Coordinates of C-alpha atoms in Angstrom, one line a residue:
Chain A
M981 CA 72.5 101.2 77.2
T982 CA 70.1 104.1 77.7
W983 CA 70.9 107.5 78.9
T984 CA 69.7 106.5 82.3
L985 CA 72.4 103.8 82.4
V986 CA 75.2 105.9 80.9
L987 CA 74.6 108.5 84.1
A988 CA 74.3 105.7 86.4
L989 CA 77.6 104.2 85.4
S990 CA 79.3 107.4 85.8
A991 CA 77.6 108.9 88.6
I992 CA 79.2 106.3 91.1
A993 CA 82.3 106.4 89.5
Y994 CA 82.5 110.2 90.2
V995 CA 81.4 109.8 93.7
F996 CA 84.3 107.6 94.3
K997 CA 86.8 109.7 92.8
V998 CA 85.6 112.9 94.5
T999 CA 85.4 111.0 98.0
G1000 CA 88.9 109.9 97.5
L1001 CA 90.6 113.0 96.5
V1002 CA 88.5 115.8 97.8
I1003 CA 87.5 114.2 101.2
V1004 CA 90.0 111.5 102.1
G1005 CA 92.8 113.2 100.3
G1006 CA 92.6 116.7 101.9
R1007 CA 93.0 115.5 105.4
Q1008 CA 96.1 115.1 107.3
L1009 CA 96.4 111.0 107.6
P1010 CA 98.3 109.0 109.9
A1011 CA 101.8 107.9 108.6
V1012 CA 101.0 104.2 108.2
V1013 CA 97.9 105.2 106.1
N1014 CA 99.9 107.6 103.9
R1015 CA 102.4 104.9 103.4
C1016 CA 99.6 102.5 102.4
L1017 CA 97.9 104.9 99.8
G1018 CA 101.5 105.1 98.5
L1019 CA 101.7 101.4 97.7
I1020 CA 98.0 101.2 96.2
P1021 CA 99.1 102.0 92.5
A1022 CA 101.8 99.2 92.5
A1023 CA 99.0 96.8 94.0
L1024 CA 96.0 98.1 91.9
V1025 CA 98.0 98.7 88.6
S1026 CA 99.6 95.0 88.6
A1027 CA 96.2 93.6 89.3
L1028 CA 95.0 95.4 86.3
I1029 CA 97.6 94.2 84.2
V1030 CA 96.7 90.7 85.3
N1031 CA 93.2 91.4 84.4
S1032 CA 93.7 92.7 81.3
T1033 CA 96.2 90.0 80.0
L1034 CA 94.2 87.0 81.3
G1035 CA 90.8 88.2 81.8
G1036 CA 88.2 86.6 79.3
D1037 CA 84.5 85.9 79.1
D1038 CA 85.0 82.6 80.9
G1039 CA 87.3 84.0 83.7
M1040 CA 90.8 83.2 82.9
V1041 CA 92.2 82.7 79.5
F1042 CA 95.9 82.2 78.2
D1043 CA 95.8 83.5 75.0
A1044 CA 98.4 85.7 72.5
R1045 CA 98.0 88.7 75.0
A1046 CA 100.0 86.7 77.5
I1047 CA 102.8 86.0 75.2
G1048 CA 102.9 89.8 74.2
V1049 CA 102.8 91.1 77.8
A1050 CA 105.5 88.5 78.8
A1051 CA 107.7 89.9 76.1
A1052 CA 106.9 93.4 77.4
I1053 CA 107.9 92.5 80.8
L1054 CA 111.3 91.4 79.6
V1055 CA 111.8 94.7 77.8
A1056 CA 110.7 96.8 80.8
A1057 CA 113.0 94.9 83.0
R1058 CA 115.8 96.1 80.8
R1059 CA 114.6 99.7 81.2
A1060 CA 113.6 100.3 77.7
P1061 CA 111.5 103.4 76.9
L1062 CA 107.9 103.2 77.4
V1063 CA 107.0 103.3 73.6
V1064 CA 109.4 100.5 72.9
V1065 CA 107.5 98.3 75.8
I1066 CA 104.1 99.2 74.2
V1067 CA 105.2 98.4 70.7
T1068 CA 106.8 95.3 71.7
G1069 CA 103.7 93.9 73.7
A1070 CA 101.5 94.7 70.7
A1071 CA 103.8 93.5 68.2
I1072 CA 104.5 90.1 70.0
T1073 CA 100.7 89.6 70.6
A1074 CA 99.9 90.4 66.7
L1075 CA 102.6 88.1 65.7
A1076 CA 101.5 85.1 68.0
R1077 CA 98.1 85.6 66.6
A1078 CA 99.2 85.5 63.0
A1079 CA 101.4 82.6 63.9
G1080 CA 98.2 80.8 65.2
I1081 CA 100.0 80.4 68.6
A1082 CA 97.8 80.6 71.6
V1083 CA 95.1 82.5 69.6
Chain B
M390 CA 110.2 105.6 81.9
S391 CA 113.7 104.1 82.5
E392 CA 114.4 106.4 85.2
A393 CA 113.0 108.0 88.3
R394 CA 111.1 111.1 87.3
T395 CA 112.5 114.3 89.1
S396 CA 111.1 117.0 86.4
A397 CA 107.5 118.1 86.2
R398 CA 106.8 117.3 82.8
P399 CA 107.4 113.4 81.6
E400 CA 109.6 112.8 78.6
W401 CA 107.6 113.6 75.4
G402 CA 108.3 109.9 74.6
T403 CA 106.3 108.8 77.5
L404 CA 103.5 111.1 76.7
I405 CA 103.4 110.1 72.8
G406 CA 103.2 106.6 74.3
I407 CA 100.3 107.4 76.4
C408 CA 98.6 109.1 73.9
L409 CA 99.0 106.3 71.1
T410 CA 97.9 103.7 73.8
F411 CA 94.8 105.7 74.6
F412 CA 94.1 106.0 70.9
A413 CA 94.2 102.1 70.6
I414 CA 92.1 101.7 73.7
G415 CA 89.7 104.3 72.5
V416 CA 89.5 102.4 69.0
T417 CA 89.1 99.0 70.5
V418 CA 86.6 99.8 73.4
N419 CA 84.4 102.2 71.3
V420 CA 84.0 99.8 68.5
L421 CA 82.8 97.3 70.9
V422 CA 80.5 99.8 72.8
Y423 CA 79.0 101.0 69.3
E424 CA 78.2 97.4 68.6
H425 CA 76.5 97.2 71.7
V426 CA 74.7 100.5 72.1
G427 CA 74.1 100.9 68.3
S428 CA 74.1 104.9 68.5
A429 CA 77.0 107.0 67.6
V430 CA 75.9 109.9 69.9
K431 CA 75.3 107.6 73.1
T432 CA 78.6 105.9 72.2
I433 CA 80.7 109.3 72.4
A434 CA 78.6 110.5 75.3
A435 CA 79.3 107.3 77.4
A436 CA 83.0 107.7 76.6
G437 CA 82.7 111.4 77.7
I438 CA 80.6 111.0 80.9
V439 CA 81.9 107.4 82.1
L440 CA 85.3 108.3 81.2
S441 CA 86.2 104.7 82.1
A442 CA 87.1 102.1 79.5
T443 CA 87.1 99.2 82.1
S444 CA 83.9 100.2 83.7
E445 CA 82.2 100.2 80.2
L446 CA 83.8 96.8 79.5
A447 CA 82.6 95.3 82.7
Y448 CA 79.1 96.2 81.9
I449 CA 79.3 95.1 78.7
A450 CA 80.7 91.9 79.8
V451 CA 78.2 91.0 82.5
R452 CA 75.2 91.9 80.0
D453 CA 76.9 89.7 77.4
V454 CA 76.9 86.6 79.5
G455 CA 72.9 87.2 80.3
G456 CA 73.4 89.3 83.6
S457 CA 70.9 91.8 84.6
I458 CA 71.5 95.4 84.0
L459 CA 71.9 95.8 87.7
A460 CA 74.4 93.2 87.9
A461 CA 76.1 94.8 85.1
L462 CA 75.8 98.4 86.7
I463 CA 77.5 97.0 89.9
A464 CA 80.3 95.5 88.0
G465 CA 81.1 98.8 86.5
W466 CA 81.1 100.4 89.7
V467 CA 83.1 97.9 91.3
V468 CA 85.8 98.4 88.8
A469 CA 85.5 102.1 89.0
S470 CA 85.7 101.9 92.8
R471 CA 89.9 101.7 92.4
F472 CA 89.6 105.3 91.1
G473 CA 88.4 106.4 94.2
L474 CA 91.4 104.6 96.0
L475 CA 93.9 106.1 93.3
A476 CA 92.3 109.5 94.0
A477 CA 93.1 109.2 97.6
S478 CA 96.5 108.1 97.0
L479 CA 97.1 111.1 94.9
G480 CA 95.3 113.4 97.3
T481 CA 98.1 112.9 99.9
R482 CA 100.7 114.2 97.7
I483 CA 99.3 117.4 96.4
K484 CA 98.6 121.0 97.8
V485 CA 95.7 122.5 95.7
G486 CA 92.6 124.2 96.2
H487 CA 89.2 122.5 96.1
L488 CA 88.5 123.5 92.4
Q489 CA 91.4 121.9 91.0
R490 CA 91.1 118.9 93.6
S491 CA 87.8 118.4 92.2
C492 CA 88.9 118.6 88.7
A493 CA 91.7 116.2 89.4
A494 CA 89.3 113.7 91.0
L495 CA 87.2 113.5 88.1
N496 CA 90.2 112.7 85.8
C497 CA 92.0 110.2 88.2
L498 CA 92.9 107.2 86.0
D499 CA 95.6 104.5 86.2
P500 CA 98.4 106.1 84.2
N501 CA 98.1 109.7 85.1
V502 CA 98.1 108.8 89.0
G503 CA 100.8 106.0 88.2
V504 CA 103.1 108.6 86.6
A505 CA 102.3 111.4 89.2
M506 CA 103.0 109.3 92.3
Q507 CA 106.7 108.9 91.0
Q508 CA 107.2 112.8 91.3
T509 CA 109.1 114.2 94.2
T510 CA 107.4 117.5 95.1
P511 CA 103.8 118.3 95.1
S512 CA 104.0 120.9 92.1
G513 CA 105.6 118.0 90.2
V514 CA 102.9 115.6 91.1
M515 CA 100.2 118.1 89.8
S516 CA 102.1 119.0 86.7
A517 CA 103.0 115.4 85.6
F518 CA 99.3 114.5 86.4
W519 CA 97.9 117.2 84.1
W520 CA 100.4 116.5 81.4
V521 CA 99.4 112.6 81.3
T522 CA 95.7 113.6 81.6
G523 CA 96.3 115.9 78.4
A524 CA 98.1 113.2 76.5
L525 CA 95.5 110.3 77.5
H526 CA 92.3 112.4 76.7
L527 CA 93.8 113.4 73.3
G528 CA 94.6 109.8 72.4
W529 CA 91.1 108.5 74.1
W530 CA 89.0 111.1 72.0
C531 CA 90.8 110.6 68.7
G532 CA 90.3 106.8 69.3
T533 CA 86.7 107.1 70.0
F534 CA 86.0 108.9 66.8
A535 CA 88.0 106.5 65.2
G536 CA 86.4 103.7 66.5
V537 CA 82.8 105.0 65.9
F538 CA 83.1 106.3 62.6
L539 CA 86.2 104.2 61.0
G540 CA 85.3 100.9 63.1
N541 CA 84.2 99.1 59.8
I542 CA 87.4 100.0 58.0
I543 CA 89.7 99.2 61.0
G544 CA 88.1 95.8 61.4
D545 CA 89.5 93.4 64.0
A546 CA 91.8 95.6 66.3
N547 CA 92.7 92.7 68.1
R548 CA 94.3 91.3 65.1
L549 CA 97.0 94.1 65.5
G550 CA 97.5 93.2 69.2
L551 CA 95.9 96.4 70.2
D552 CA 94.4 94.4 73.2
A553 CA 97.8 93.9 74.6
V554 CA 98.6 97.8 74.5
F555 CA 97.0 98.7 77.8
P556 CA 98.6 96.2 79.9
A557 CA 102.0 96.9 78.6
L558 CA 101.4 100.6 79.0
L559 CA 100.5 99.8 82.9
L560 CA 103.8 97.6 83.1
A561 CA 105.7 100.6 81.8
I562 CA 104.3 103.0 84.0
I563 CA 104.8 101.0 87.4
A564 CA 108.3 99.7 86.2
N565 CA 110.1 102.1 88.5
L566 CA 107.8 101.4 91.6
L567 CA 108.5 97.7 91.0
R568 CA 112.2 98.5 91.4
Q569 CA 111.7 99.4 95.3
R570 CA 110.9 96.4 97.3
P571 CA 107.6 97.5 99.0
G572 CA 106.2 98.4 95.5
F573 CA 107.4 95.1 94.2
V574 CA 105.8 93.2 97.0
A575 CA 102.6 95.1 96.7
A576 CA 102.7 94.2 93.0
I577 CA 103.3 90.6 93.3
I578 CA 100.7 90.0 95.9
G579 CA 98.1 92.2 94.3
G580 CA 98.8 90.8 90.9
G581 CA 98.8 86.9 92.3
L582 CA 95.7 87.6 94.1
C583 CA 94.1 88.8 91.0
A584 CA 95.2 85.9 89.0
A585 CA 94.0 83.6 91.5
L586 CA 90.6 85.1 92.1
L587 CA 89.9 86.0 88.3
P588 CA 88.2 82.4 87.4
I589 CA 85.9 82.7 90.5
A590 CA 85.2 86.1 91.4
P591 CA 82.8 88.5 89.9
A592 CA 84.1 90.9 87.4
G593 CA 86.1 93.8 89.0
T594 CA 86.2 92.1 92.5
P595 CA 89.7 90.7 92.1
I596 CA 91.0 94.1 91.3
I597 CA 89.6 95.6 94.4
L598 CA 90.8 92.7 96.5
S599 CA 94.3 93.2 95.2
L600 CA 94.6 96.2 97.7
T601 CA 95.5 93.6 100.1
G602 CA 98.9 93.8 98.3
A603 CA 99.5 97.3 99.7
V604 CA 98.7 96.4 103.1
V605 CA 101.0 93.4 103.2
A606 CA 103.7 95.4 101.7
L607 CA 103.6 97.9 104.7
R608 CA 105.7 95.0 106.7
V609 CA 108.6 95.7 104.1
P610 CA 110.9 98.2 105.3
E611 CA 111.1 101.2 103.1
S612 CA 114.9 101.4 103.4
Q613 CA 115.1 98.0 101.7
V614 CA 115.7 98.8 97.9
A615 CA 115.7 95.9 95.3
K616 CA 118.6 95.8 93.1
P617 CA 118.1 97.3 89.4

């Protein structure tokens, strides 16, 4: 990764962010667009959860992460604090790996 | 994150959790980036300039399977395009000048927007955003330096389950959104679509197409609230 690539990778990301917040976000938008923008974090973040739980070099993989995140879902559903959800996810994943389950 | 946030500053437990999570992400991602880049300076610079672990990982993933530099860059850009949507989402909820808006834009990431959007007032949104931004930067930078300079000592970070920390954090952050029916529908459709497309679509594309969930959820009346 050269300096040019580092800058190229970041430049477009900055353009996206500034366009979203400074240009689009500064305008008065129709109610339906506002409501849609309010729902974007739920849709995007859940996709990111799926991607970082099941994503692998060959597309989709089911490994110890899935077991750990499933445990984290159960804990989050019981309204556990954020730290407990995170620690549960990591600990169950580590235990599953140590036990050789879905490594 | 067990209750809807009404105060400007998130609980200390939440901030510490986000800080520790980004420490873990900083370690795991930058050990990997350092292996590929082979330069501590470039790795640290990329961590600061790109400021997107998922974009860096998308780039590396495409290069690892023999993809061209352009294909790898496009994968990184596609993954990063979600930040623009998150930024637009945040932009509708804040009332600040262009300077602060621009600074916020550059720092728009998943956790700070996720927490900020659960606030009820524009000042609360901005305050929560900056508190979480500070926590994640602290963790990210400590993790970056630890990953670059102590990577050999730490060894395989995934052995400790650190690769599950990021999805677990995101899950905890959107837990409150999932308790409202429109948010739940958006999340189920977005996540389901991502899972369906993951084996077939190019890196980053499933995440962007998950936006369909937000559009479909518009049909769910806001008054319907799922039981806790």
